[in-house]
Short mmCIF file of C-alpha atoms in Angstrom, two decimals:
data_model
loop_
_atom_site.label_atom_id
_atom_site.label_comp_id
_atom_site.label_asym_id
_atom_site.label_seq_id
_atom_site.Cartn_x
_atom_site.Cartn_y
_atom_site.Cartn_z
CA UNK S 17 90.49 56.62 106.29
CA UNK S 18 87.47 55.42 108.25
CA UNK S 19 86.02 53.78 105.14
CA UNK S 20 88.54 50.96 104.93
CA UNK S 21 87.42 49.16 108.17
CA UNK S 22 83.87 49.17 106.84
CA UNK S 23 85.00 47.47 103.67
CA UNK S 24 87.06 44.89 105.52
CA UNK S 25 84.13 43.95 107.74
CA UNK S 26 82.07 43.06 104.67
CA UNK S 27 83.99 39.81 104.44
CA UNK S 28 82.95 38.55 107.90
CA UNK S 29 80.49 35.64 107.73
CA UNK S 30 78.19 37.09 110.44
CA UNK S 31 77.07 40.08 108.35
CA UNK S 32 73.38 39.88 107.46
CA UNK S 33 71.86 41.10 104.23
CA UNK S 34 70.33 44.10 105.97
CA UNK S 35 73.66 45.09 107.53
CA UNK S 36 75.37 44.68 104.18
CA UNK S 37 72.87 47.01 102.48
CA UNK S 38 73.21 49.59 105.25
CA UNK S 39 77.01 49.56 105.08
CA UNK S 40 77.00 49.84 101.30
CA UNK S 41 74.66 52.84 101.61
CA UNK S 42 76.96 54.47 104.18
CA UNK S 43 79.98 53.85 101.95
CA UNK S 44 78.19 55.36 98.95
CA UNK S 45 77.18 58.45 100.95
CA UNK S 46 80.76 58.91 102.16
CA UNK S 47 82.13 58.69 98.61
CA UNK S 48 79.57 61.14 97.26
CA UNK S 49 80.18 63.51 100.18
CA UNK S 50 83.92 63.34 99.55
CA UNK S 51 83.46 64.16 95.86
CA UNK S 52 81.10 67.02 96.69
CA UNK S 53 83.60 68.32 99.21
CA UNK S 54 86.28 68.34 96.52
CA UNK S 55 84.01 70.29 94.20
CA UNK S 56 83.20 72.86 96.91
CA UNK S 57 86.90 73.32 97.64
CA UNK S 58 87.56 73.78 93.92
CA UNK S 59 84.87 76.44 93.70
CA UNK S 60 86.25 78.30 96.70
CA UNK S 61 89.81 78.41 95.28
CA UNK S 62 91.50 80.64 92.72
CA UNK S 63 91.08 80.74 88.94
CA UNK S 64 90.57 77.38 87.23
CA UNK S 65 93.02 75.96 84.71
CA UNK S 66 91.94 72.78 82.94
CA UNK S 67 94.64 70.36 81.81
CA UNK S 68 94.13 67.97 78.88
CA UNK S 69 96.82 65.38 78.19
CA UNK S 70 97.85 63.83 74.88
CA UNK S 71 100.56 61.47 76.04
CA UNK S 72 102.53 59.71 73.31
CA UNK S 73 99.44 59.42 71.09
CA UNK S 74 98.98 59.88 67.38
CA UNK S 75 96.53 62.59 66.37
CA UNK S 76 93.33 60.81 65.34
CA UNK S 77 89.58 61.43 65.35
CA UNK S 78 89.53 60.22 68.97
CA UNK S 79 92.10 62.87 69.92
CA UNK S 80 90.17 65.55 68.05
CA UNK S 81 86.96 64.62 69.86
CA UNK S 82 88.78 64.71 73.21
CA UNK S 83 90.23 68.19 72.59
CA UNK S 84 86.83 69.48 71.43
CA UNK S 85 85.24 68.24 74.66
CA UNK S 86 88.07 69.80 76.71
CA UNK S 87 87.56 73.20 75.06
CA UNK S 88 83.80 73.00 75.62
CA UNK S 89 84.38 72.14 79.29
CA UNK S 90 86.83 75.03 79.70
CA UNK S 91 84.30 77.44 78.18
CA UNK S 92 81.35 76.14 80.21
CA UNK S 93 83.32 76.26 83.49
CA UNK S 94 84.74 79.73 82.72
CA UNK S 95 88.27 78.43 83.08
CA UNK S 96 91.08 80.96 82.84
CA UNK S 97 92.74 78.77 80.23
CA UNK S 98 93.06 75.25 78.93
CA UNK S 99 96.52 73.67 78.93
CA UNK S 100 97.10 70.86 76.42
CA UNK S 101 100.11 68.80 77.44
CA UNK S 102 101.25 67.51 74.06
CA UNK S 103 103.48 64.57 73.18
CA UNK S 104 102.77 63.19 69.71
CA UNK S 105 104.75 61.77 66.77
CA UNK S 106 102.17 63.07 64.29
CA UNK S 107 98.86 61.86 62.92
CA UNK S 108 96.08 62.49 60.46
CA UNK S 109 95.82 65.81 58.62
CA UNK S 110 92.01 65.89 58.87
CA UNK S 111 92.07 65.45 62.65
CA UNK S 112 94.86 68.02 62.98
CA UNK S 113 92.87 70.63 61.05
CA UNK S 114 89.83 69.90 63.20
CA UNK S 115 91.84 70.50 66.40
CA UNK S 116 93.36 73.69 64.99
CA UNK S 117 89.91 75.03 64.11
CA UNK S 118 88.69 74.27 67.63
CA UNK S 119 91.66 76.12 69.17
CA UNK S 120 91.40 79.18 66.91
CA UNK S 121 87.67 79.46 67.55
CA UNK S 122 87.88 78.91 71.30
CA UNK S 123 86.48 81.56 73.67
CA UNK S 124 89.02 80.36 76.27
CA UNK S 125 92.77 80.75 76.00
CA UNK S 126 94.40 77.50 74.86
CA UNK S 127 97.99 76.87 75.95
CA UNK S 128 99.88 74.06 74.20
CA UNK S 129 102.68 72.74 76.40
CA UNK S 130 105.05 70.24 74.78
CA UNK S 131 105.77 68.06 77.79
CA UNK S 132 106.95 66.09 79.72
CA UNK S 133 110.73 66.09 79.35
CA UNK S 134 111.72 64.20 76.22
CA UNK S 135 108.36 64.77 74.50
CA UNK S 136 107.98 65.86 70.89
CA UNK S 137 105.54 67.88 68.83
CA UNK S 138 106.38 66.35 65.47
CA UNK S 139 104.42 66.69 62.25
CA UNK S 140 100.79 67.27 63.28
CA UNK S 141 101.93 68.30 66.76
CA UNK S 142 103.84 71.24 65.26
CA UNK S 143 100.68 72.66 63.66
CA UNK S 144 98.73 72.28 66.90
CA UNK S 145 101.50 74.10 68.80
CA UNK S 146 101.61 76.94 66.26
CA UNK S 147 97.83 77.39 66.53
CA UNK S 148 97.89 77.85 70.33
CA UNK S 149 97.36 81.23 71.94
CA UNK S 150 100.40 80.46 74.10
CA UNK S 151 103.02 77.92 73.00
CA UNK S 152 105.42 76.50 75.56
CA UNK S 153 107.90 73.65 75.77
CA UNK S 154 109.52 71.67 78.56
CA UNK S 155 113.28 71.07 78.66
CA UNK S 156 114.65 68.34 76.37
CA UNK S 157 111.69 68.53 73.97
CA UNK S 158 111.56 69.06 70.20
CA UNK S 159 109.21 70.54 67.61
CA UNK S 160 109.14 70.39 63.81
CA UNK S 161 109.36 67.77 61.03
CA UNK S 162 106.06 69.04 59.66
CA UNK S 163 106.50 67.83 56.08
CA UNK S 164 103.34 66.06 54.84
CA UNK S 165 103.51 62.35 54.09
CA UNK S 166 101.66 60.39 51.47
CA UNK S 167 99.67 57.20 51.76
CA UNK S 168 101.95 54.47 53.04
CA UNK S 169 104.05 56.83 55.16
CA UNK S 170 106.46 58.01 52.42
CA UNK S 171 107.36 61.72 52.41
CA UNK S 172 105.96 63.77 49.56
CA UNK S 173 108.82 65.28 47.51
CA UNK S 174 109.27 69.00 48.01
CA UNK S 175 108.50 70.97 44.84
CA UNK S 176 111.69 73.03 45.20
CA UNK S 177 114.75 71.83 47.08
CA UNK S 178 117.77 73.84 48.22
CA UNK S 179 120.82 74.05 46.04
CA UNK S 180 123.62 71.49 46.59
CA UNK S 181 125.88 74.16 48.12
CA UNK S 182 123.20 74.97 50.72
CA UNK S 183 122.97 71.33 51.70
CA UNK S 184 126.68 71.28 52.41
CA UNK S 185 127.56 68.52 49.91
CA UNK S 186 129.71 68.24 46.81
CA UNK S 187 126.79 66.94 44.79
CA UNK S 188 126.39 68.63 41.41
CA UNK S 189 123.04 69.87 40.17
CA UNK S 190 122.99 67.13 37.56
CA UNK S 191 123.53 64.45 40.25
CA UNK S 192 120.86 66.03 42.39
CA UNK S 193 118.34 65.78 39.60
CA UNK S 194 119.17 62.09 39.20
CA UNK S 195 118.65 61.25 42.88
CA UNK S 196 115.63 63.45 43.42
CA UNK S 197 112.24 62.00 42.60
CA UNK S 198 110.18 64.70 40.84
CA UNK S 199 107.03 65.78 42.64
CA UNK S 200 103.74 65.40 40.81
CA UNK S 201 101.30 68.26 40.42
CA UNK S 202 99.12 66.87 43.20
CA UNK S 203 102.10 66.47 45.52
CA UNK S 204 103.15 70.05 44.84
CA UNK S 205 99.65 71.21 45.73
CA UNK S 206 99.73 69.27 49.01
CA UNK S 207 103.13 70.61 50.06
CA UNK S 208 102.42 74.20 49.02
CA UNK S 209 99.04 74.17 50.74
CA UNK S 210 100.55 72.75 53.93
CA UNK S 211 103.38 75.29 53.90
CA UNK S 212 100.92 78.15 53.44
CA UNK S 213 98.82 76.80 56.29
CA UNK S 214 101.86 76.69 58.58
CA UNK S 215 102.83 80.28 57.63
CA UNK S 216 99.29 81.46 58.31
CA UNK S 217 99.15 79.85 61.74
CA UNK S 218 102.53 81.31 62.71
CA UNK S 219 101.64 84.82 61.53
CA UNK S 220 98.28 84.70 63.29
CA UNK S 221 100.05 84.61 66.65
CA UNK S 222 103.11 86.66 65.67
CA UNK S 223 105.49 83.72 65.43
CA UNK S 224 108.27 82.94 62.97
CA UNK S 225 106.48 82.20 59.69
CA UNK S 226 109.71 81.48 57.79
CA UNK S 227 110.70 78.77 60.26
CA UNK S 228 107.22 77.23 60.03
CA UNK S 229 107.50 77.09 56.23
CA UNK S 230 110.93 75.50 56.41
CA UNK S 231 109.59 72.92 58.90
CA UNK S 232 107.16 71.89 56.17
CA UNK S 233 109.45 72.07 53.14
CA UNK S 234 112.68 70.88 54.76
CA UNK S 235 111.39 68.96 57.83
CA UNK S 236 113.67 70.91 60.16
CA UNK S 237 113.43 70.25 63.90
CA UNK S 238 114.19 72.60 66.79
CA UNK S 239 114.88 72.02 70.48
CA UNK S 240 113.09 74.07 73.11
CA UNK S 241 115.86 76.68 73.36
CA UNK S 242 116.20 76.94 69.58
CA UNK S 243 112.43 77.27 69.24
CA UNK S 244 112.30 80.15 71.74
CA UNK S 245 115.25 81.93 70.09
CA UNK S 246 113.65 81.50 66.65
CA UNK S 247 110.32 82.85 67.86
CA UNK S 248 108.49 79.57 67.25
CA UNK S 249 107.24 79.17 70.83
CA UNK S 250 106.80 81.71 73.60
CA UNK S 251 108.57 80.23 76.59
CA UNK S 252 110.21 77.24 78.27
CA UNK S 253 108.80 75.93 81.57
CA UNK S 254 110.23 73.01 83.56
CA UNK S 255 106.83 71.90 84.89
CA UNK S 256 103.14 72.64 84.72
CA UNK S 257 103.01 74.80 87.86
CA UNK S 258 105.90 76.94 86.63
CA UNK S 259 104.15 77.31 83.28
CA UNK S 260 100.99 78.62 84.92
CA UNK S 261 103.03 81.16 86.92
CA UNK S 262 104.96 82.35 83.86
CA UNK S 263 101.92 83.00 81.66
CA UNK S 264 100.12 84.98 84.38
CA UNK S 265 99.71 88.58 83.23
CA UNK S 266 100.28 87.71 79.57
CA UNK S 267 97.89 89.32 77.08
CA UNK S 268 96.47 87.00 74.41
CA UNK S 269 94.19 87.61 71.46
CA UNK S 270 91.07 85.42 71.36
CA UNK S 271 88.38 85.24 68.72
CA UNK S 272 86.22 87.58 70.81
CA UNK S 273 89.01 90.04 71.67
CA UNK S 274 92.13 90.36 73.83
CA UNK S 275 92.29 89.17 77.43
CA UNK S 276 94.92 89.17 80.17
CA UNK S 277 95.60 85.86 81.87
CA UNK S 278 95.38 85.75 85.66
CA UNK S 279 96.74 82.28 86.39
CA UNK S 280 98.90 82.99 89.41
CA UNK S 281 97.94 80.56 92.19
CA UNK S 282 95.45 78.92 89.82
CA UNK S 283 93.87 75.58 90.55
CA UNK S 284 94.98 72.82 88.15
CA UNK S 285 92.26 70.34 87.26
CA UNK S 286 92.83 67.43 84.91
CA UNK S 287 90.27 66.86 82.20
CA UNK S 288 90.15 63.11 81.81
CA UNK S 289 89.32 61.41 78.55
CA UNK S 290 85.80 59.96 78.57
CA UNK S 291 85.68 56.18 78.99
CA UNK S 292 83.97 55.87 75.61
CA UNK S 293 86.85 57.70 73.95
CA UNK S 294 89.33 55.55 75.85
CA UNK S 295 87.52 52.44 74.66
CA UNK S 296 87.44 53.73 71.09
CA UNK S 297 91.12 54.67 71.33
CA UNK S 298 91.90 51.10 72.40
CA UNK S 299 89.85 49.67 69.54
CA UNK S 300 91.48 52.12 67.14
CA UNK S 301 94.85 50.51 67.81
CA UNK S 302 95.55 48.76 64.48
CA UNK S 303 96.87 45.63 66.23
CA UNK S 304 93.73 45.35 68.38
CA UNK S 305 91.40 45.94 65.42
CA UNK S 306 93.23 43.32 63.34
CA UNK S 307 93.12 40.76 66.15
CA UNK S 308 89.41 41.38 66.73
CA UNK S 309 88.70 40.89 63.04
CA UNK S 310 90.57 37.58 62.88
CA UNK S 311 89.12 36.32 66.18
CA UNK S 312 85.66 37.21 64.88
CA UNK S 313 86.35 35.04 61.84
CA UNK S 314 87.38 32.23 64.19
CA UNK S 315 84.14 32.54 66.17
CA UNK S 316 81.84 32.51 63.14
CA UNK S 317 83.78 29.64 61.58
CA UNK S 318 83.61 27.58 64.78
CA UNK S 319 79.86 28.24 64.93
CA UNK S 320 79.44 26.46 61.60
CA UNK S 321 81.34 23.54 63.10
CA UNK S 322 78.91 23.18 66.02
CA UNK S 323 75.13 22.66 65.69
CA UNK S 324 72.73 25.52 66.37
CA UNK S 325 73.92 28.97 67.39
CA UNK S 326 75.89 29.55 70.56
CA UNK S 327 78.48 31.61 72.36
CA UNK S 328 81.23 31.28 69.71
CA UNK S 329 79.14 32.75 66.92
CA UNK S 330 77.82 35.56 69.10
CA UNK S 331 81.30 36.52 70.31
CA UNK S 332 82.58 36.26 66.75
CA UNK S 333 80.00 38.75 65.45
CA UNK S 334 80.68 41.08 68.40
CA UNK S 335 84.42 40.96 67.65
CA UNK S 336 83.83 41.75 63.97
CA UNK S 337 81.54 44.67 64.82
CA UNK S 338 84.08 46.05 67.32
CA UNK S 339 86.86 45.60 64.75
CA UNK S 340 85.02 47.65 62.13
CA UNK S 341 84.10 50.18 64.82
CA UNK S 342 87.80 50.66 65.57
CA UNK S 343 88.76 50.67 61.88
CA UNK S 344 86.22 53.42 61.23
CA UNK S 345 88.53 55.99 62.87
CA UNK S 346 91.69 54.71 61.15
CA UNK S 347 92.99 55.57 57.67
CA UNK S 348 92.07 52.22 56.12
CA UNK S 349 93.63 50.89 52.93
CA UNK S 350 90.78 49.03 51.26
CA UNK S 351 93.22 47.00 49.20
CA UNK S 352 94.57 45.55 52.45
CA UNK S 353 91.04 44.87 53.67
CA UNK S 354 90.25 43.08 50.39
CA UNK S 355 93.41 40.98 50.70
CA UNK S 356 92.34 39.90 54.20
CA UNK S 357 88.90 38.85 52.89
CA UNK S 358 90.60 37.00 50.01
CA UNK S 359 92.85 35.21 52.51
CA UNK S 360 89.84 33.98 54.50
CA UNK S 361 88.21 32.72 51.28
CA UNK S 362 91.41 30.88 50.34
CA UNK S 363 91.58 29.19 53.73
CA UNK S 364 88.01 27.92 53.36
CA UNK S 365 88.54 26.85 49.72
CA UNK S 366 91.62 24.84 50.71
CA UNK S 367 89.35 22.21 52.25
CA UNK S 368 87.20 21.78 49.15
CA UNK S 369 89.85 22.04 46.43
CA UNK S 370 92.82 19.71 46.03
CA UNK S 371 95.45 22.43 45.80
CA UNK S 372 98.05 20.52 47.84
CA UNK S 373 98.50 23.48 50.19
CA UNK S 374 98.75 26.17 47.49
CA UNK S 375 95.55 27.93 48.60
CA UNK S 376 96.62 27.83 52.26
CA UNK S 377 100.02 29.28 51.35
CA UNK S 378 98.33 31.97 49.27
CA UNK S 379 96.02 32.73 52.17
CA UNK S 380 98.96 33.19 54.54
CA UNK S 381 100.64 35.56 52.07
CA UNK S 382 97.43 37.55 51.48
CA UNK S 383 96.65 37.79 55.20
CA UNK S 384 100.20 38.91 56.00
CA UNK S 385 100.36 41.53 53.25
CA UNK S 386 96.79 42.64 53.88
CA UNK S 387 97.44 43.05 57.59
CA UNK S 388 100.54 45.15 56.97
CA UNK S 389 98.68 47.27 54.39
CA UNK S 390 95.51 47.57 56.46
CA UNK S 391 96.32 51.01 57.85
CA UNK S 392 97.46 53.77 55.49
CA UNK S 393 99.81 55.13 58.08
CA UNK S 394 101.55 58.48 57.89
CA UNK S 395 104.80 58.80 59.78
CA UNK S 396 104.30 58.34 63.49
CA UNK S 397 100.90 56.70 63.12
CA UNK S 398 100.64 53.14 64.38
CA UNK S 399 100.53 50.23 61.94
CA UNK S 400 99.74 46.56 62.33
CA UNK S 401 102.89 44.95 63.66
CA UNK S 402 104.60 42.20 61.68
CA UNK S 403 105.09 40.40 65.01
CA UNK S 404 101.29 40.16 65.23
CA UNK S 405 100.51 39.46 61.58
CA UNK S 406 103.01 36.67 60.81
CA UNK S 407 102.19 34.16 63.58
CA UNK S 408 98.48 34.96 63.39
CA UNK S 409 98.45 34.22 59.65
CA UNK S 410 100.02 30.80 60.15
CA UNK S 411 97.71 30.02 63.08
CA UNK S 412 94.66 31.12 61.08
CA UNK S 413 95.61 28.81 58.21
CA UNK S 414 95.95 25.81 60.52
CA UNK S 415 92.80 26.53 62.50
CA UNK S 416 90.72 27.20 59.39
CA UNK S 417 91.84 24.02 57.65
CA UNK S 418 91.13 22.00 60.79
CA UNK S 419 87.68 23.48 61.46
CA UNK S 420 86.46 23.54 57.87
CA UNK S 421 87.86 20.06 57.33
CA UNK S 422 85.94 18.84 60.37
CA UNK S 423 82.77 20.47 59.02
CA UNK S 424 83.16 18.79 55.64
CA UNK S 425 83.86 15.40 57.21
CA UNK S 426 80.83 15.78 59.45
CA UNK S 427 78.59 16.56 56.47
CA UNK S 428 79.97 13.68 54.43
CA UNK S 429 79.83 11.14 57.26
CA UNK S 430 76.92 8.78 57.60
CA UNK S 431 73.95 9.98 59.69
CA UNK S 432 73.81 8.18 63.03
CA UNK S 433 70.33 9.18 64.28
CA UNK S 434 66.73 9.19 63.03
CA UNK S 435 65.39 7.23 60.09
CA UNK S 436 68.48 7.95 58.03
CA UNK S 437 70.62 6.42 60.77
CA UNK S 438 68.74 3.09 60.47
CA UNK S 439 68.99 2.68 56.70
CA UNK S 440 71.72 0.26 55.67
CA UNK S 441 72.37 -0.99 59.19
CA UNK S 442 72.50 -4.70 60.06
CA UNK S 443 69.80 -6.09 62.36
CA UNK S 444 69.25 -9.49 64.01
CA UNK S 445 65.93 -11.31 63.64
CA UNK S 446 64.50 -11.85 67.12
CA UNK S 447 62.19 -14.65 65.98
CA UNK S 448 61.07 -16.66 62.96
CA UNK S 449 59.20 -14.43 60.54
CA UNK S 450 55.62 -15.58 59.97
CA UNK S 451 54.13 -15.63 56.49
CA UNK S 452 51.37 -13.15 55.72
CA UNK S 453 49.53 -12.28 52.56
CA UNK S 454 51.86 -9.38 51.79
CA UNK S 455 55.08 -11.14 52.83
CA UNK S 456 56.83 -12.21 56.03
CA UNK S 457 56.56 -10.32 59.33
CA UNK S 458 58.52 -10.57 62.57
CA UNK S 459 60.69 -8.64 65.03
CA UNK S 460 64.29 -7.50 64.64
CA UNK S 461 66.79 -5.97 67.05
CA UNK S 462 68.83 -2.97 65.89
CA UNK S 463 70.80 -0.42 67.96
CA UNK S 464 69.59 -2.16 71.12
CA UNK S 465 65.93 -1.60 70.14
CA UNK S 466 63.20 -4.03 68.95
CA UNK S 467 61.33 -3.07 65.80
CA UNK S 468 58.50 -4.64 63.82
CA UNK S 469 59.88 -5.82 60.51
CA UNK S 470 58.61 -6.93 57.12
CA UNK S 471 60.44 -8.92 54.45
CA UNK S 472 59.56 -10.33 51.07
CA UNK S 473 61.63 -13.41 51.88
CA UNK S 474 61.46 -15.84 54.82
CA UNK S 475 63.72 -14.89 57.72
CA UNK S 476 64.89 -17.33 60.38
CA UNK S 477 65.51 -16.50 64.02
CA UNK S 478 68.93 -14.95 64.76
CA UNK S 479 69.44 -14.37 61.05
CA UNK S 480 71.24 -11.17 60.02
CA UNK S 481 69.15 -8.80 57.90
CA UNK S 482 69.77 -5.37 56.37
CA UNK S 483 67.38 -2.46 56.88
CA UNK S 484 66.37 -0.98 53.50
CA UNK S 485 63.44 1.28 54.46
CA UNK S 486 61.18 2.45 57.25
CA UNK S 487 57.41 2.86 57.21
CA UNK S 488 56.17 4.24 60.50
CA UNK S 489 57.24 1.82 63.21
CA UNK S 490 57.89 -1.02 60.76
CA UNK S 491 61.22 -1.66 59.09
CA UNK S 492 61.58 -3.23 55.67
CA UNK S 493 64.43 -5.70 55.76
CA UNK S 494 66.11 -8.24 53.54
CA UNK S 495 68.72 -10.89 54.15
CA UNK S 496 72.26 -9.57 54.09
CA UNK S 497 74.53 -10.48 51.21
CA UNK S 498 76.41 -12.94 53.40
CA UNK S 499 73.17 -14.72 54.31
CA UNK S 500 72.08 -14.86 50.67
CA UNK S 501 75.45 -16.28 49.62
CA UNK S 502 75.37 -18.87 52.41
CA UNK S 503 71.85 -19.96 51.48
CA UNK S 504 72.78 -20.21 47.79
CA UNK S 505 75.77 -22.40 48.65
CA UNK S 506 73.61 -24.58 50.88
CA UNK S 507 71.00 -25.07 48.14
CA UNK S 508 73.72 -25.92 45.64
CA UNK S 509 75.10 -28.60 48.01
CA UNK S 510 71.67 -30.15 48.53
CA UNK S 511 71.09 -30.31 44.79
CA UNK S 512 74.32 -32.23 44.25
#
């Protein structure tokens, strides 16, 4: 508590630089000492239990990397066990298998705890729970719905479905065949392989293999009490501390042999996700990745509108790189990505082609559909929201047409500086041009500047002339059309 007054005194105007440095050093030492003190206390306590948290997150490569780091930390710190507090709607099969392999090969007991109250271990979460050495659930939680889903989030048809009487309907077998979409050979392979995997995980830890297979084939779901009665999980615990007390004395089978857990009065230590994983998890949000990609397009496009290379172009490239970095851990649909690129091309082409808005409309449609298709999302995995895609598509069309139109107008407009800016302009003769062997020479005023001038025709003072060329610091001029017409009319009058 004695640190706060030090911090508040930093704001006083009488503090010198030396005092500021000293106080910062003291503050740093106090913080480090406090952290060291916490570590010493942790080492002097009872057995260590690490706690990793997956809170309402889809299973993704970021999650798999986080769990792998948590298991490594538990092994390196000789923790009694690692508790994974799980709350997930599902996720990617590849990441799920990676997590399961890490758990099965761990030298430390891994406890999967479906918590807090109201949490779920759906789809991928069910496989992770079945693979744990100890599986537990909090009150008001659910587990199951482990049927695999295909690209686009649609469930893969089950190769064999229960009879109509088992489903409790009056539907005849003939009607059932009409309403049921037949599964392809590949879909049958996926479902059968997933069901066998679930049975294997359940049997490995002595759990209900039949229930696990039904959770895959029929997508059944169980509450915490139903799961314990069916032998799917081991116990129900209302909180983390109660869980640690209940599993104390339990014998578990690890890859290196059986052990007995001694977690009574254990120290609970959270294993936080690394900031790099947090950053990647943020970028891996489909909405964030989509916004970064579009904003990057804005930045690069605006850079073409302004001369040179500046902040907009740099930020645009950074946004595009970050967008692809986030998309690298998502199940990307390359058709959606191609539609987004096509939409950008349509927006640019709208300025050059007289399509009367057809290209812009096509670009909006392509960007909207491409954004919605961008992530091949299984059930429970985040997608790009229509609330983000629709207004951003319309805004992108307007901004693109405005910026590219401004670029085209700027390129087609007359140059205002340099030699090109002088050609075709009207100048005023500052004096009477004197005759020389090669023509008439004098001085003209143009753009507020005086230039030496040469003409093949005589030029009077204050006469308007047109600049037709430049040679060094001398301008070649000729009388304007109005002056020529006036002189012709004057000569015609004198002749009459």
